[in-house]
CSV table of C-alpha atoms in Angstrom, one decimal:
chain,number,residue,atom,x,y,z
P,1,HIS,CA,149.4,128.1,144.2
P,2,GLY,CA,149.9,131.0,141.9
P,3,ASN,CA,148.3,129.2,139.0
P,4,GLU,CA,145.2,128.4,141.1
P,5,ALA,CA,144.7,132.1,141.9
P,6,LEU,CA,144.9,133.0,138.3
P,7,ALA,CA,142.6,130.2,137.3
P,8,ARG,CA,139.9,131.3,139.7
P,9,SER,CA,140.0,134.8,138.1
P,10,LEU,CA,139.8,133.6,134.5
P,11,THR,CA,136.6,134.5,132.7
P,12,LEU,CA,137.6,133.8,129.0
P,13,PHE,CA,140.2,131.7,127.3
P,14,ALA,CA,140.5,131.2,123.5
P,15,SER,CA,143.4,129.1,122.4
P,16,PHE,CA,142.4,129.2,118.7
P,17,ASP,CA,143.6,125.5,118.5
P,18,GLU,CA,140.1,124.3,117.3
P,19,GLY,CA,138.7,127.5,115.8
P,20,LEU,CA,137.6,130.7,117.5
P,21,THR,CA,135.1,129.3,119.9
P,22,ALA,CA,136.5,129.9,123.4
P,23,ASP,CA,138.0,126.9,125.2
P,24,PHE,CA,136.6,128.4,128.5
P,25,SER,CA,134.1,131.2,129.2
P,26,LYS,CA,132.0,132.3,132.1
P,27,GLY,CA,129.7,133.8,129.4
P,28,ASP,CA,129.1,133.0,125.8
P,29,LYS,CA,131.9,130.9,124.2
P,30,ILE,CA,130.9,131.7,120.6
P,31,CYS,CA,132.9,134.1,118.6
P,32,TYR,CA,130.8,136.5,116.5
P,33,VAL,CA,131.0,139.2,113.9
P,34,LYS,CA,128.6,142.1,113.5
P,35,GLN,CA,126.0,141.8,110.7
P,36,GLY,CA,123.7,144.9,110.5
P,37,ALA,CA,122.4,145.6,113.9
P,38,GLY,CA,123.0,142.1,115.2
P,39,LEU,CA,125.6,139.4,115.6
P,40,VAL,CA,126.2,136.2,113.6
P,41,PRO,CA,128.8,133.4,114.4
P,42,PHE,CA,132.2,134.0,113.0
P,43,VAL,CA,133.1,132.0,109.9
P,44,GLU,CA,136.7,131.8,108.7
P,45,ASN,CA,137.4,133.8,105.5
P,46,ASP,CA,140.3,135.4,103.5
P,47,GLU,CA,140.6,138.2,106.1
P,48,ALA,CA,140.7,136.0,109.3
P,49,LYS,CA,141.4,132.4,109.5
P,50,ILE,CA,143.0,129.7,111.8
P,51,ALA,CA,146.7,129.0,111.1
P,52,ASN,CA,147.3,125.5,112.2
P,53,SER,CA,150.5,125.0,114.3
P,54,GLU,CA,151.5,128.6,113.7
P,55,GLY,CA,150.7,129.9,117.2
P,56,ARG,CA,152.7,130.6,120.3
P,57,PHE,CA,151.0,127.6,121.7
P,58,GLY,CA,149.5,125.3,119.1
P,59,SER,CA,147.5,127.2,116.4
P,60,ALA,CA,146.7,130.9,116.0
P,61,ILE,CA,144.3,133.3,114.3
P,62,HIS,CA,145.9,134.9,111.3
P,63,PHE,CA,144.8,138.2,109.7
P,64,PRO,CA,146.7,138.1,106.3
P,65,LYS,CA,145.5,141.5,105.1
P,66,LYS,CA,143.7,144.6,106.3
P,67,GLY,CA,140.0,143.9,106.1
P,68,THR,CA,136.6,144.5,107.7
P,69,THR,CA,136.3,141.2,109.5
P,70,ARG,CA,136.5,141.8,113.3
P,71,PRO,CA,135.9,138.7,115.4
P,72,LEU,CA,134.3,139.6,118.8
P,73,TYR,CA,133.4,138.0,122.1
P,74,PRO,CA,130.3,139.3,124.0
P,75,GLY,CA,131.3,140.9,127.3
P,76,LYS,CA,128.4,139.7,129.4
P,77,ASP,CA,129.8,137.6,132.3
P,78,VAL,CA,133.3,137.9,130.7
P,79,LEU,CA,134.4,141.5,130.9
P,80,GLY,CA,132.3,142.4,133.9
P,81,TYR,CA,131.6,146.0,132.8
P,82,ASN,CA,129.4,147.9,135.2
P,83,GLU,CA,128.6,151.5,136.0
P,84,LYS,CA,130.0,151.6,139.6
P,85,SER,CA,133.5,150.1,139.6
P,86,TRP,CA,135.0,148.0,136.8
P,87,SER,CA,138.3,146.1,136.9
P,88,THR,CA,139.6,143.5,134.5
P,89,THR,CA,142.8,142.3,132.8
P,90,VAL,CA,143.2,141.2,129.1
P,91,SER,CA,146.1,139.1,127.8
P,92,ILE,CA,147.1,138.2,124.2
P,93,TRP,CA,150.1,137.1,122.2
P,94,LEU,CA,150.9,139.0,118.9
P,95,ARG,CA,153.3,138.3,116.1
P,96,LEU,CA,154.0,140.8,113.3
P,97,THR,CA,156.6,143.4,112.2
P,98,PRO,CA,154.4,146.5,112.4
P,99,ASP,CA,156.3,148.8,110.0
P,100,GLU,CA,156.5,146.2,107.3
P,101,ASP,CA,153.3,144.2,107.8
P,102,LEU,CA,150.7,146.8,108.6
P,103,GLU,CA,148.9,148.8,105.9
P,104,PRO,CA,148.4,152.6,106.1
P,105,GLY,CA,146.1,153.9,108.9
P,106,TYR,CA,145.5,153.0,112.5
P,107,CYS,CA,145.7,149.4,113.6
P,108,ASP,CA,144.0,148.1,116.7
P,109,PRO,CA,144.8,144.4,117.4
P,110,ILE,CA,142.4,144.4,120.3
P,111,GLN,CA,139.6,146.7,121.5
P,112,ILE,CA,136.9,146.8,124.1
P,113,VAL,CA,133.9,148.6,122.7
P,114,GLY,CA,130.3,149.5,123.8
P,115,ASP,CA,127.3,151.0,122.1
P,116,ASP,CA,129.1,154.3,121.1
P,117,THR,CA,132.8,155.1,121.0
P,118,LYS,CA,132.0,158.6,122.2
P,119,LYS,CA,130.8,157.0,125.4
P,120,GLY,CA,134.0,155.1,125.8
P,121,PHE,CA,136.7,153.2,123.8
P,122,ILE,CA,139.6,151.0,125.0
P,123,PHE,CA,142.2,149.8,122.6
P,124,LEU,CA,145.8,148.7,121.8
P,125,GLU,CA,146.9,150.5,118.7
P,126,TRP,CA,149.7,151.3,116.3
P,127,SER,CA,149.7,154.9,115.2
P,128,LYS,CA,149.2,155.8,111.6
P,129,ASP,CA,151.6,158.7,110.9
P,130,HIS,CA,154.9,157.8,112.6
P,131,THR,CA,158.0,156.0,111.4
P,132,PRO,CA,158.5,153.7,113.2
P,133,ARG,CA,154.9,153.5,114.4
P,134,HIS,CA,154.1,154.1,118.0
P,135,PHE,CA,152.4,151.4,120.0
P,136,ARG,CA,149.8,152.7,122.4
P,137,TYR,CA,147.3,151.6,125.1
P,138,ALA,CA,144.4,154.0,125.4
P,139,ILE,CA,141.4,154.3,127.8
P,140,ARG,CA,139.1,156.9,126.3
P,141,PRO,CA,136.2,157.7,128.6
P,142,LEU,CA,133.2,160.0,127.7
P,143,ILE,CA,134.4,162.2,124.8
P,144,GLU,CA,133.7,165.4,126.7
P,145,LEU,CA,136.2,164.3,129.4
P,146,TRP,CA,139.2,163.6,127.1
P,147,ASP,CA,138.5,165.9,124.2
P,148,PRO,CA,136.3,168.8,125.5
P,149,GLN,CA,137.5,171.2,122.7
P,150,GLY,CA,137.0,168.7,119.8
P,151,LEU,CA,140.6,168.6,118.8
P,152,GLY,CA,140.6,164.8,117.9
P,153,TRP,CA,142.9,162.1,119.1
P,154,GLU,CA,146.0,163.2,117.2
P,155,GLY,CA,145.2,166.9,117.9
P,156,LEU,CA,145.8,166.6,121.6
P,157,PRO,CA,149.3,166.7,123.2
P,158,ASP,CA,150.5,163.4,124.5
P,159,GLU,CA,150.1,164.5,128.2
P,160,LYS,CA,146.4,165.2,127.5
P,161,ARG,CA,145.7,161.8,126.1
P,162,PRO,CA,144.8,158.9,128.4
P,163,MET,CA,147.3,156.5,127.0
P,164,VAL,CA,150.6,154.7,127.4
P,165,ARG,CA,153.0,155.2,124.5
P,166,VAL,CA,155.8,152.8,123.7
P,167,LEU,CA,158.3,153.9,121.1
P,168,ASP,CA,160.5,150.8,120.9
P,169,ALA,CA,158.0,148.0,121.4
P,170,PRO,CA,159.5,144.5,120.8
P,171,PHE,CA,157.3,143.3,118.0
P,172,SER,CA,158.5,141.1,115.2
P,173,ARG,CA,157.2,138.4,112.9
P,174,GLU,CA,160.2,136.3,114.0
P,175,LYS,CA,159.0,136.0,117.6
P,176,TRP,CA,155.9,136.3,119.7
P,177,THR,CA,155.2,139.3,122.0
P,178,HIS,CA,153.0,139.1,125.0
P,179,ALA,CA,150.7,142.1,125.6
P,180,VAL,CA,148.6,142.6,128.8
P,181,PHE,CA,146.5,145.5,129.8
P,182,THR,CA,144.6,146.2,133.0
P,183,LEU,CA,141.6,148.4,133.9
P,184,ASP,CA,141.3,149.4,137.5
P,185,LYS,CA,138.3,150.9,139.2
P,186,ILE,CA,136.8,152.4,136.0
P,187,ASN,CA,133.7,154.4,136.8
P,188,GLU,CA,134.4,154.5,140.5
P,189,LYS,CA,133.6,158.0,141.8
P,190,GLU,CA,135.6,157.8,145.0
P,191,GLY,CA,138.5,155.8,143.7
P,192,LYS,CA,141.4,156.6,141.4
P,193,SER,CA,140.7,154.9,138.0
P,194,SER,CA,143.8,153.7,136.1
P,195,GLY,CA,145.1,151.2,133.6
P,196,THR,CA,148.5,149.6,133.0
P,197,LEU,CA,150.2,148.1,129.9
P,198,TYR,CA,152.7,145.3,130.0
P,199,LEU,CA,154.8,143.8,127.2
P,200,ASN,CA,156.7,140.5,127.7
P,201,GLY,CA,155.9,140.5,131.5
P,202,LYS,CA,157.3,144.0,132.0
P,203,LYS,CA,155.4,147.2,132.9
P,204,GLN,CA,155.5,149.8,130.2
P,205,GLY,CA,153.5,152.5,131.9
P,206,SER,CA,150.2,153.5,133.5
P,207,ILE,CA,147.2,155.7,132.7
P,208,GLU,CA,146.6,157.8,135.8
P,209,GLY,CA,145.1,161.2,136.8
P,210,PHE,CA,142.2,161.1,134.3
P,211,ASP,CA,138.5,161.0,135.0
P,212,LEU,CA,137.8,157.6,133.4
P,213,THR,CA,134.0,157.6,133.5
P,214,PHE,CA,132.2,155.7,130.7
P,215,GLY,CA,128.6,155.8,129.5
P,216,TRP,CA,128.2,152.4,127.9
P,217,ASP,CA,125.1,150.2,128.0
P,218,PRO,CA,126.5,147.1,129.8
P,219,ALA,CA,124.6,144.8,127.4
P,220,SER,CA,126.5,146.2,124.5
P,221,VAL,CA,130.1,145.7,125.6
P,222,SER,CA,132.3,143.3,123.7
P,223,LEU,CA,136.0,142.3,123.1
P,224,VAL,CA,137.0,142.9,119.5
P,225,LEU,CA,140.0,141.4,117.6
P,226,GLY,CA,141.8,142.5,114.4
P,227,ALA,CA,140.7,146.0,113.6
P,228,ALA,CA,142.8,146.8,110.5
P,229,TYR,CA,145.4,144.3,111.9
P,230,VAL,CA,147.8,142.2,109.8
P,231,GLY,CA,149.5,139.4,111.6
P,232,TYR,CA,149.0,136.6,114.1
P,233,GLN,CA,147.3,136.4,117.5
P,234,ASP,CA,147.2,133.7,120.1
P,235,ASP,CA,146.1,132.7,123.6
P,236,LEU,CA,143.5,135.3,124.3
P,237,ALA,CA,142.5,135.5,128.0
P,238,VAL,CA,140.4,137.8,130.3
P,239,PHE,CA,140.5,138.0,134.1
P,240,ASP,CA,137.9,139.4,136.4
P,241,ARG,CA,140.4,141.6,138.3
P,242,VAL,CA,143.6,143.6,138.0
P,243,LEU,CA,146.6,141.2,138.0
P,244,SER,CA,149.7,142.2,139.9
P,245,ASP,CA,153.1,142.8,138.3
P,246,GLU,CA,154.1,139.4,139.6
P,247,GLU,CA,151.1,137.7,138.2
P,248,VAL,CA,151.5,139.3,134.8
P,249,LYS,CA,155.1,138.0,134.7
P,250,GLN,CA,153.8,134.6,135.8
P,251,LEU,CA,151.3,134.6,133.0
P,252,TYR,CA,154.0,135.5,130.5
P,253,GLU,CA,156.2,132.6,131.7
P,254,LEU,CA,153.5,129.8,131.6
P,255,LYS,CA,155.1,127.0,129.6
P,256,GLY,CA,151.9,125.8,128.0
P,257,GLY,CA,150.1,129.2,128.0
P,258,VAL,CA,146.8,129.9,129.6
P,259,ARG,CA,145.8,126.2,129.1
P,260,ASP,CA,148.1,125.5,132.1
P,261,LEU,CA,145.6,127.5,134.2
P,262,LEU,CA,142.7,125.3,133.2
P,263,ARG,CA,144.6,122.3,134.6
P,264,ALA,CA,144.8,124.2,137.9
P,265,GLN,CA,141.1,124.7,138.2
């Protein structure tokens, strides 16, 4: 019963078993990269390639070095972004030892972006100037809402940043870590917008008490992988609503990964 409820809410699933084309999508299945002002289909290269039989379930995408290749999936009919009330959940498996594998600078294994990062920017990231590095989930709305004085991301105290910070995140190249983040009622004027981060089925914290109003053009929104990332990723999935704590744990415990949900459809 639980799998059926998750399956009905699934909008994108990419197993990376046969390349980066999504196994299931309510929108475009093709994985792209930016080229100039447009998009072209992703082609494997030295910066991003399929690693056969190296995944949490089957194969995985491998980013062997820091590069400029950033595979993306268009958000139309997948992420559901809109200007009134936006809710979604994103799930991915990661494998790396951050302090040994990552190169200097920020690293965002996954982002949701629009036409301008000053109008909104959502990301998982490892910080650039800490040892060990901090793992963070951030929901940055219009820049004038989170940084009215122009202090920059690291210039603000932690309590002023719309983020969840994890100091002892369980990442390792020896085992896979499951990361899930939710977005709840973004852009809703009367509601309380929020977002929550989970690792290995356990809640790590929530972003609450911020005005999370975005200014994106809905046609521009996309899901981006591997920004300065070095490591493996597997079993990417997007859902059209906020999953409950119990559902996130259920997702983490699926024996065959998100492919089990396709069998429940």
